[in-house]
CSV table of C-alpha atoms in Angstrom, one decimal:
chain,number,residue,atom,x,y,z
A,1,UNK,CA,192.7,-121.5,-97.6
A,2,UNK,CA,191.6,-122.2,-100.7
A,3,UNK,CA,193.2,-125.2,-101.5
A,4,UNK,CA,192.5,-126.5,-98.2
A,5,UNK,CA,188.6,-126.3,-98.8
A,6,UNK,CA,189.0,-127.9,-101.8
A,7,UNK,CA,191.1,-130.8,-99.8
A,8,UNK,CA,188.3,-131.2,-97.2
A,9,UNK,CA,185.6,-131.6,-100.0
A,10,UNK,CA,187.8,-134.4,-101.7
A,11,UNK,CA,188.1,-136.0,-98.8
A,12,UNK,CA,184.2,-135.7,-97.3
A,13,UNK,CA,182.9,-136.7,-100.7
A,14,UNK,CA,185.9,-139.7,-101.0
A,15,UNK,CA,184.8,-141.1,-97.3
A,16,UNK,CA,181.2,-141.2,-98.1
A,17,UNK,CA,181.8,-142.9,-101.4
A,18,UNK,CA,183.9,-145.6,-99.5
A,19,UNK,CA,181.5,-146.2,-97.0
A,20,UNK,CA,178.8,-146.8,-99.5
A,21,UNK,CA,181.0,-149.1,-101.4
A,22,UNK,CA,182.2,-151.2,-98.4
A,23,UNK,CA,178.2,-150.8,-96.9
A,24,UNK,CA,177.4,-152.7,-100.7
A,25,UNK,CA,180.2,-155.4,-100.9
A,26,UNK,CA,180.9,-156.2,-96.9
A,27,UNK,CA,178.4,-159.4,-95.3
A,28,UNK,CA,177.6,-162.6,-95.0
A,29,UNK,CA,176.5,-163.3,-98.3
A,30,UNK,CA,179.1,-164.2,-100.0
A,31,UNK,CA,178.6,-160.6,-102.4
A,32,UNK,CA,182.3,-158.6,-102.4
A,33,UNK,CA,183.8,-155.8,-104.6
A,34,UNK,CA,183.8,-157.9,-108.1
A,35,UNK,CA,179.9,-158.6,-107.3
A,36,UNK,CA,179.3,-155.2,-106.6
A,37,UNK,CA,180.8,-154.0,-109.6
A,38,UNK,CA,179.3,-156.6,-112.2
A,39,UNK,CA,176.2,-155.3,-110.6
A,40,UNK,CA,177.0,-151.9,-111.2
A,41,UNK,CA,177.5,-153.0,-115.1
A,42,UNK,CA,174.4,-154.3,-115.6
A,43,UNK,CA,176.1,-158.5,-115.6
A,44,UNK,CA,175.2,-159.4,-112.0
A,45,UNK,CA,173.4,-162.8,-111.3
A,46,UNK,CA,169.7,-162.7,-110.2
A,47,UNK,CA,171.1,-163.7,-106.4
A,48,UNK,CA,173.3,-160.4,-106.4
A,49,UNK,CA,171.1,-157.9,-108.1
A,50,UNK,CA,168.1,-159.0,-105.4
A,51,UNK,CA,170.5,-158.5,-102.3
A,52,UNK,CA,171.8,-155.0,-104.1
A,53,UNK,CA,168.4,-153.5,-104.7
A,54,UNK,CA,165.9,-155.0,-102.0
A,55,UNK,CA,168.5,-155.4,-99.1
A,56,UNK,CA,171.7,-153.4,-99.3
A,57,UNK,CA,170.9,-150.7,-101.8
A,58,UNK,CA,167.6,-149.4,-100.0
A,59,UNK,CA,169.4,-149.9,-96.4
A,60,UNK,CA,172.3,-147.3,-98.3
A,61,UNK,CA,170.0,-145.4,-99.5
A,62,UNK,CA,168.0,-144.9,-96.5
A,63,UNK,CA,170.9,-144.1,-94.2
A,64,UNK,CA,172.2,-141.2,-96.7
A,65,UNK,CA,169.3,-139.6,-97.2
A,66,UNK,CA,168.2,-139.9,-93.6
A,67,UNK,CA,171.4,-138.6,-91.7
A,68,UNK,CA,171.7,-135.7,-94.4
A,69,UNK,CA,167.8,-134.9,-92.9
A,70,UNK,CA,169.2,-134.9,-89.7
A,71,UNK,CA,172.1,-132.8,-90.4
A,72,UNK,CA,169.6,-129.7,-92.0
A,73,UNK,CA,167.5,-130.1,-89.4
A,74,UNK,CA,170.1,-129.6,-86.7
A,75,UNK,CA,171.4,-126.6,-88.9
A,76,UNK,CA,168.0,-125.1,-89.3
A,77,UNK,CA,167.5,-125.5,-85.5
A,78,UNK,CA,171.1,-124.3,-84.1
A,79,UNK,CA,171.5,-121.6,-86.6
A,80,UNK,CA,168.3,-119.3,-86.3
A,81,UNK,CA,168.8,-120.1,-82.7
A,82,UNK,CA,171.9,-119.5,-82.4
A,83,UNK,CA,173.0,-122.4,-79.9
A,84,UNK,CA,175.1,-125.5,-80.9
A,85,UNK,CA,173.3,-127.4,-78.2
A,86,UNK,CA,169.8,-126.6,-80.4
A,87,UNK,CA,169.1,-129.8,-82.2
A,88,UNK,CA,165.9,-131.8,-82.2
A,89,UNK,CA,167.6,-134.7,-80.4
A,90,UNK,CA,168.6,-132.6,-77.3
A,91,UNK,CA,165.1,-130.3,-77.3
A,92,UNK,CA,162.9,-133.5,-77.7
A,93,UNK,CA,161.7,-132.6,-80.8
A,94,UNK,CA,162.7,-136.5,-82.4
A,95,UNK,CA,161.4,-138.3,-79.3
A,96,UNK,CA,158.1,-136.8,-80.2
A,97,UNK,CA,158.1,-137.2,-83.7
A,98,UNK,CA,158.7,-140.6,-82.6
A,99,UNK,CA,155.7,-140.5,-79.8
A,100,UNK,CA,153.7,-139.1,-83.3
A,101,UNK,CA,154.5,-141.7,-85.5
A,102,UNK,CA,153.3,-144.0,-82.2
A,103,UNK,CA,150.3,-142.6,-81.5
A,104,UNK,CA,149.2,-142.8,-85.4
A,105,UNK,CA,149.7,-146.0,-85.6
A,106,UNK,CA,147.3,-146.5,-82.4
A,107,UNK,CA,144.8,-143.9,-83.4
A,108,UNK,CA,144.4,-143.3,-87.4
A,109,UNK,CA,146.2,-146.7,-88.7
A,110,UNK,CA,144.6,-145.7,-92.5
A,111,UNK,CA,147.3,-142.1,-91.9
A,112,UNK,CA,150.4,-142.3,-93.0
A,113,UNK,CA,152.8,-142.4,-89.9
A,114,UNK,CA,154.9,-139.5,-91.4
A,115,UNK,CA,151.9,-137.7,-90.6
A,116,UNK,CA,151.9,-138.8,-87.2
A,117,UNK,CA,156.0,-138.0,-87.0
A,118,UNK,CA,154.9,-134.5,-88.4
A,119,UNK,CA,153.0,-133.3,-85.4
A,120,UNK,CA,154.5,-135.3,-83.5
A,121,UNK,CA,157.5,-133.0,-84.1
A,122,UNK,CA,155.7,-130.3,-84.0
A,123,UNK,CA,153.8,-130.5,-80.6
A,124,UNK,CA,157.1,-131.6,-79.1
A,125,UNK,CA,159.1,-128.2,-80.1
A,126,UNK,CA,156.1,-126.5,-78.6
A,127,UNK,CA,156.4,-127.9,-75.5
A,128,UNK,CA,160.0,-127.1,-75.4
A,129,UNK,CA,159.6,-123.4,-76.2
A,130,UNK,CA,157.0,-123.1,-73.5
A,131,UNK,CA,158.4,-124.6,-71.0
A,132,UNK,CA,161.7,-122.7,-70.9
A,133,UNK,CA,159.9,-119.6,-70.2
A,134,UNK,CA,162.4,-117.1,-72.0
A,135,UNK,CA,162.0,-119.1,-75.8
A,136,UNK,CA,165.8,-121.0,-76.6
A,137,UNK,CA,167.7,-118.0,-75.2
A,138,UNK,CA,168.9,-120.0,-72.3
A,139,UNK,CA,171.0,-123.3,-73.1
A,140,UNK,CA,170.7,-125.0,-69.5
A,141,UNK,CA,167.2,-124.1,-69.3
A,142,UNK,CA,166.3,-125.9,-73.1
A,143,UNK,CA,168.8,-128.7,-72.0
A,144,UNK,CA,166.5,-129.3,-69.4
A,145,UNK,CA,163.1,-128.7,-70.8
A,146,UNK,CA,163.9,-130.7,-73.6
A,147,UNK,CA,165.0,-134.0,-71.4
A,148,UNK,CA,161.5,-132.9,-69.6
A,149,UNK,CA,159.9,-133.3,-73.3
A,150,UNK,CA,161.7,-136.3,-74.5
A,151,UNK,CA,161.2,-138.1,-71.0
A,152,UNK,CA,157.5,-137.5,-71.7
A,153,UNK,CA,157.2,-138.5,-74.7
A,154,UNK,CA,159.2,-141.6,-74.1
A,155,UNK,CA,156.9,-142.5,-71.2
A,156,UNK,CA,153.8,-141.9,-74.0
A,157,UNK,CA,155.7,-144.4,-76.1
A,158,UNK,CA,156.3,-146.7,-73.3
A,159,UNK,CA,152.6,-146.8,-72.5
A,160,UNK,CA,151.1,-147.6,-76.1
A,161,UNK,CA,153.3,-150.3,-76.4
A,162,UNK,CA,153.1,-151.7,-73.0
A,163,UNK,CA,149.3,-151.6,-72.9
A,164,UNK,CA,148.2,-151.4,-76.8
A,165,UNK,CA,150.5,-152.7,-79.4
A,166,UNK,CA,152.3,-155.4,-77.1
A,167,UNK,CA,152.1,-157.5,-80.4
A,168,UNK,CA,154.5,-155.3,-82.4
A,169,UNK,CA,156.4,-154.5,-79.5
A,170,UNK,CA,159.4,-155.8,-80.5
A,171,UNK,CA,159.2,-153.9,-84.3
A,172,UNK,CA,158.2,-150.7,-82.1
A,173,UNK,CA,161.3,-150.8,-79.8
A,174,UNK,CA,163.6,-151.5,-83.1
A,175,UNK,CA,162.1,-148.0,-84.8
A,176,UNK,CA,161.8,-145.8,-81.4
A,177,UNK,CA,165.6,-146.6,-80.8
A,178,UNK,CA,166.6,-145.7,-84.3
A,179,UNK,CA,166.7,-148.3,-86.8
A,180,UNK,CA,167.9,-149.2,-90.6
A,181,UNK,CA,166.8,-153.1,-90.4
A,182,UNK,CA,164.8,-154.2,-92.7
A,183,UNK,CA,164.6,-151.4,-95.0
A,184,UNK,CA,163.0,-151.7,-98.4
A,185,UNK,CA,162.6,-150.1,-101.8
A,186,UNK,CA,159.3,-148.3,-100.2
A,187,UNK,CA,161.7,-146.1,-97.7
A,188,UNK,CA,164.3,-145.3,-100.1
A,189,UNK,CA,161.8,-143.6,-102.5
A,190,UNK,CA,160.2,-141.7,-99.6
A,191,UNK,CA,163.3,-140.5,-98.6
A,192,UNK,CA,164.8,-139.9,-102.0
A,193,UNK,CA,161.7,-137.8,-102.9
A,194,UNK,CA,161.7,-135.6,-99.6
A,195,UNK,CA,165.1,-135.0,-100.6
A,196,UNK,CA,165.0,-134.0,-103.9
A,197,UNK,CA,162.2,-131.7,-102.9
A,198,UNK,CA,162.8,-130.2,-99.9
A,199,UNK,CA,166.6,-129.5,-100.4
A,200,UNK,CA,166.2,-126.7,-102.9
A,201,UNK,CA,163.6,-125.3,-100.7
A,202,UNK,CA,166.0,-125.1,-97.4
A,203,UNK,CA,168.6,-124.2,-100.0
A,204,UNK,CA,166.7,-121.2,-101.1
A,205,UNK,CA,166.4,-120.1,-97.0
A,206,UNK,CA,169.9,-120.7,-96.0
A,207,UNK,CA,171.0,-117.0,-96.6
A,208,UNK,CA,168.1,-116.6,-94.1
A,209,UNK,CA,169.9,-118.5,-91.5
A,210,UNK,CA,173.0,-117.0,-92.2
A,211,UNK,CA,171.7,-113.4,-91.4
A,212,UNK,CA,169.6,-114.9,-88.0
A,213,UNK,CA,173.5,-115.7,-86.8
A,214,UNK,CA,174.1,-112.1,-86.8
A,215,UNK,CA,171.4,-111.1,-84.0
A,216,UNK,CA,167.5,-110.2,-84.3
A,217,UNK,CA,168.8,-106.2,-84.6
A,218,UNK,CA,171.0,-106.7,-87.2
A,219,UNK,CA,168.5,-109.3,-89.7
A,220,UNK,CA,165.8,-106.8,-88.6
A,221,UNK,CA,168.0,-104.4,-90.0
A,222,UNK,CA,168.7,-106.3,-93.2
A,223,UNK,CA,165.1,-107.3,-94.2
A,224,UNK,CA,164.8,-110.6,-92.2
A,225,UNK,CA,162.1,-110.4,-89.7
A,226,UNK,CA,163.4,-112.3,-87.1
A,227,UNK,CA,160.1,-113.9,-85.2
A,228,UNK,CA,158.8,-114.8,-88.3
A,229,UNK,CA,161.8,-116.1,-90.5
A,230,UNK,CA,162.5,-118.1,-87.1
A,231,UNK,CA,159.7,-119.9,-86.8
A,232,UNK,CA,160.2,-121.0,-90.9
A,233,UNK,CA,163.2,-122.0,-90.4
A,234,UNK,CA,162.5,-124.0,-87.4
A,235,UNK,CA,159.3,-125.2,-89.2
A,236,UNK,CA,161.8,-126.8,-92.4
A,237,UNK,CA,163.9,-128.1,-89.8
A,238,UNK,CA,160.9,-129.9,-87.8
A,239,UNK,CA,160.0,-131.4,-91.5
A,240,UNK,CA,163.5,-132.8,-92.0
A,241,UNK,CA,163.6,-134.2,-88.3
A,242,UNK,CA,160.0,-136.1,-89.6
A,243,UNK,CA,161.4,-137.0,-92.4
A,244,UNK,CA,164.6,-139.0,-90.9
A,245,UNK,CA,162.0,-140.5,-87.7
A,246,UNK,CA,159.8,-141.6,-90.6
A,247,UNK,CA,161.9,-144.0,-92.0
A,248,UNK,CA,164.8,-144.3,-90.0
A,249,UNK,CA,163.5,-143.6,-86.6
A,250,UNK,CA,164.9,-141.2,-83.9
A,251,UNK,CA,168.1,-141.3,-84.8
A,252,UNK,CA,170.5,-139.2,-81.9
A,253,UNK,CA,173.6,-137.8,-82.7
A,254,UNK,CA,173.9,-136.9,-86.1
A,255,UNK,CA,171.4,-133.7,-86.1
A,256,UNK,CA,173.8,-132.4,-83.0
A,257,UNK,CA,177.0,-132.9,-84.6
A,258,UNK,CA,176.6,-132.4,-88.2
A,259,UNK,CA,176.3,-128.4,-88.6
A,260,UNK,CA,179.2,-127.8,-86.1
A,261,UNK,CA,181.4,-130.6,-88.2
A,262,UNK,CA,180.8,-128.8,-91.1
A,263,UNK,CA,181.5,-125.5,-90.1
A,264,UNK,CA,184.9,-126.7,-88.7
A,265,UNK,CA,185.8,-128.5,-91.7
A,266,UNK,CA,184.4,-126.0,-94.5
A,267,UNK,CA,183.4,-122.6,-92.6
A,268,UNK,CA,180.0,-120.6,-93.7
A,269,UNK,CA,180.0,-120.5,-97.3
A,270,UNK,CA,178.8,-123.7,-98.2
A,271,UNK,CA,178.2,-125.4,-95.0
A,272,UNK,CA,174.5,-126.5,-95.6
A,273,UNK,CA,175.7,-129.2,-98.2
A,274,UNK,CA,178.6,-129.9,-95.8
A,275,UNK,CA,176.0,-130.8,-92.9
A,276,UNK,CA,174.0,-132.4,-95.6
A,277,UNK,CA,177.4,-134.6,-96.3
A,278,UNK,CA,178.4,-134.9,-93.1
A,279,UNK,CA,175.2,-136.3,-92.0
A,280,UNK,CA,174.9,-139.0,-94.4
A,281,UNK,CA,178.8,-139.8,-94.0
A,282,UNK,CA,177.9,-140.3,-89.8
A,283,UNK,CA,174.8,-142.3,-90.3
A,284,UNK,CA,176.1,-144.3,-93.4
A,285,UNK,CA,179.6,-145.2,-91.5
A,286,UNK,CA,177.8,-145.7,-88.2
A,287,UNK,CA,175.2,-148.2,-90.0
A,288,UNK,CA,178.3,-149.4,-91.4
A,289,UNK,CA,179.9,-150.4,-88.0
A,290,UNK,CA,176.9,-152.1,-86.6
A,291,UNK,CA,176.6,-154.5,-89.3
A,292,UNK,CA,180.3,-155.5,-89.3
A,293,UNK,CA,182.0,-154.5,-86.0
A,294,UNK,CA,182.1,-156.9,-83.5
A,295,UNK,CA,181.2,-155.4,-80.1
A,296,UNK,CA,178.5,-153.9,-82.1
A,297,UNK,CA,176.9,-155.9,-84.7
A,298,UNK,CA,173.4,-156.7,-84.9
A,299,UNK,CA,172.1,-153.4,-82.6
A,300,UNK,CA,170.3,-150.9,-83.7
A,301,UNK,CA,171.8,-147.7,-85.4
A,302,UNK,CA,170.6,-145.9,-82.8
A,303,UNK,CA,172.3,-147.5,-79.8
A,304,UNK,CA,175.2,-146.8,-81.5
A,305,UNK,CA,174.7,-142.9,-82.0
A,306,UNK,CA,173.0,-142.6,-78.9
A,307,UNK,CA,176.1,-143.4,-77.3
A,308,UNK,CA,178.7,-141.0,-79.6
A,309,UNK,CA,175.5,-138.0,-79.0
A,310,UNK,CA,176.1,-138.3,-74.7
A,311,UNK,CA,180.0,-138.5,-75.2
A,312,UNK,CA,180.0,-135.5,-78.3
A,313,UNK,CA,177.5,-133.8,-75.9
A,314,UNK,CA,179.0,-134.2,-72.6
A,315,UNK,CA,181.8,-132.1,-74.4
A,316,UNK,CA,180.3,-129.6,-75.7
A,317,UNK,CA,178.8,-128.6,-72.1
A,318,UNK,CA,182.2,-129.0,-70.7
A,319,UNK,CA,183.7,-126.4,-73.1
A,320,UNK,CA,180.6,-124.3,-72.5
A,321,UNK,CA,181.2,-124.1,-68.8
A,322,UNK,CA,184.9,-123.6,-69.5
A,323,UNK,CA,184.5,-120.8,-71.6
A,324,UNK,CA,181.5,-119.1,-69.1
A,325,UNK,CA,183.9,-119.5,-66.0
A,326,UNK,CA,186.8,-117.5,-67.6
């Protein structure tokens, strides 16, 4: 068992390491391997080291630090509440981060639209927890009030740019369908620093989560108040949904799949820096494909995930109703 954990890290690390060195040297710029790693010595030409560091490298960057946000934020969602269908792309939480960061634009412009993807976020998770009527303890009901939220904030989305921001429509549309075009230096650093400091901080609560799986009686029992260390843990996980919409955009998908990936491939001890790595691996290879893959190149990241999310999620309901009908 042993060597077989180790195996699986070798391997996650390895595949995320090849996708950010094909996502560096692969496109139409004439800029392969031997450019890449000239660059990486310090003896690149002028022409090289601007595409590495103002195009490719913040794009990279973006996408890692981005899907690892999505992966905690689905574990710090689906653990606490104990439900692998508890992400904030199926409960509507990124679609209103997304109506947020909208809405701040349109309203404050001087704010900073994480700000706006903050309460955004926050207003949207709300919604959800109200309008289930019995909290997340009922999958098809927070299925549904979630498509309820996310269908409402789409149509406030829909509306601001139909009416209001018609000019930047276009830009709008790239962002609300999830989006790494065009990233510079600026969103790397963001999303570097929201990294670097709120990953100790979730890594300090994830003992927190792990005693939440066990019921409310038993982390009651154990020190954990479970009402309370809920809502903190689903407060950190709204912050890392903000921070992926902020500069990535609501990006489906990856906050769904990540934790239970990780927990197949590396079980509990460990698993929030397997989401973490298994959430920049999914974003970084599926940025990947629709830069170079045919049938997909040029789209959005978003369409992309959007369609693995329905497929990954149609499953999971399917096994769900399996396993309730035995």
């Amino acid at each position: 068992m042993a060597l077989r954990r180790t195996v699986t890290w070798i391997v996650l690390v390895a595949l995320l390491v090849l996708v950010a060195g094909a996502t560096l040297a692969l496109g139409r710029l004439g800029i392969g391997p031997a450019e890449v790693f000239a660059w990486l010595g310090g003896d690149a030409p002028t022409r090289v080291a601007f595409v590495l560091e103002r195009l490719r490298g913040p794009r990279l960057v973006v996408a890692l630090c981005a899907g690892a946000a999505l992966g905690m934020a689905g574990w710090l969602f689906q653990g606490p509440l104990r439900n692998p269908l508890a992400s904030p792309d199926i409960i509507g939480v990124t679609a209103g981060a997304g109506a947020g960061a909208v809405l701040c634009q349109l309203l404050t412009p001087t704010v900073p639209v994480q700000v706006g993807a903050v309460v955004g976020a926050l207003a949207a998770v709300t919604l959800t927890y109200l309008a289930t009527g019995t909290g997340f303890r009922s999958p098809a009901r927070m299925v549904l009030a979630g498509i309820g939220v996310a269908g409402l904030s789409l149509a406030v989305v829909q509306l601001v740019v139909a009416i209001v921001l018609r000019d930047r429509a276009m830009a709008l549309v790239g962002y609300l369908t999830g989006s790494l075009n065009a990233r510079d230096p600026g969103h790397a650093l963001l999303a570097v620093i929201a990294l670097v400091v709120g990953f100790p901080i979730t890594w300090l609560v994830a003992e927190r989560v792990r005693v939440l799986e066990l019921g409310d009686d038993l982390a009651s029992g154990l020190g954990a108040p479970p009402g309370a260390s809920r809502t903190a843990l689903i407060g950190l996980g709204v912050f890392w949904c903000a921070v992926a919409v902020s500069v990535a955009g609501p990006v489906a998908f990856v906050a769904l799949a990540a934790p239970q990936i990780a927990r197949r491939l590396v079980g509990i001890p460990g698993e929030l820096v397997a989401t973490a790595l298994v959430g920049a691996l999914l974003l970084s290879a599926a940025d990947l494909a629709v830069q170079q893959a045919p049938l997909v190149s040029g789209l959005p990241v978003g369409v992309l995930t959007a369609g693995l999310g329905g497929i990954y999620l149609g499953g999971v309901l399917a096994t769900s109703f399996r396993r309730a009908n035995r």
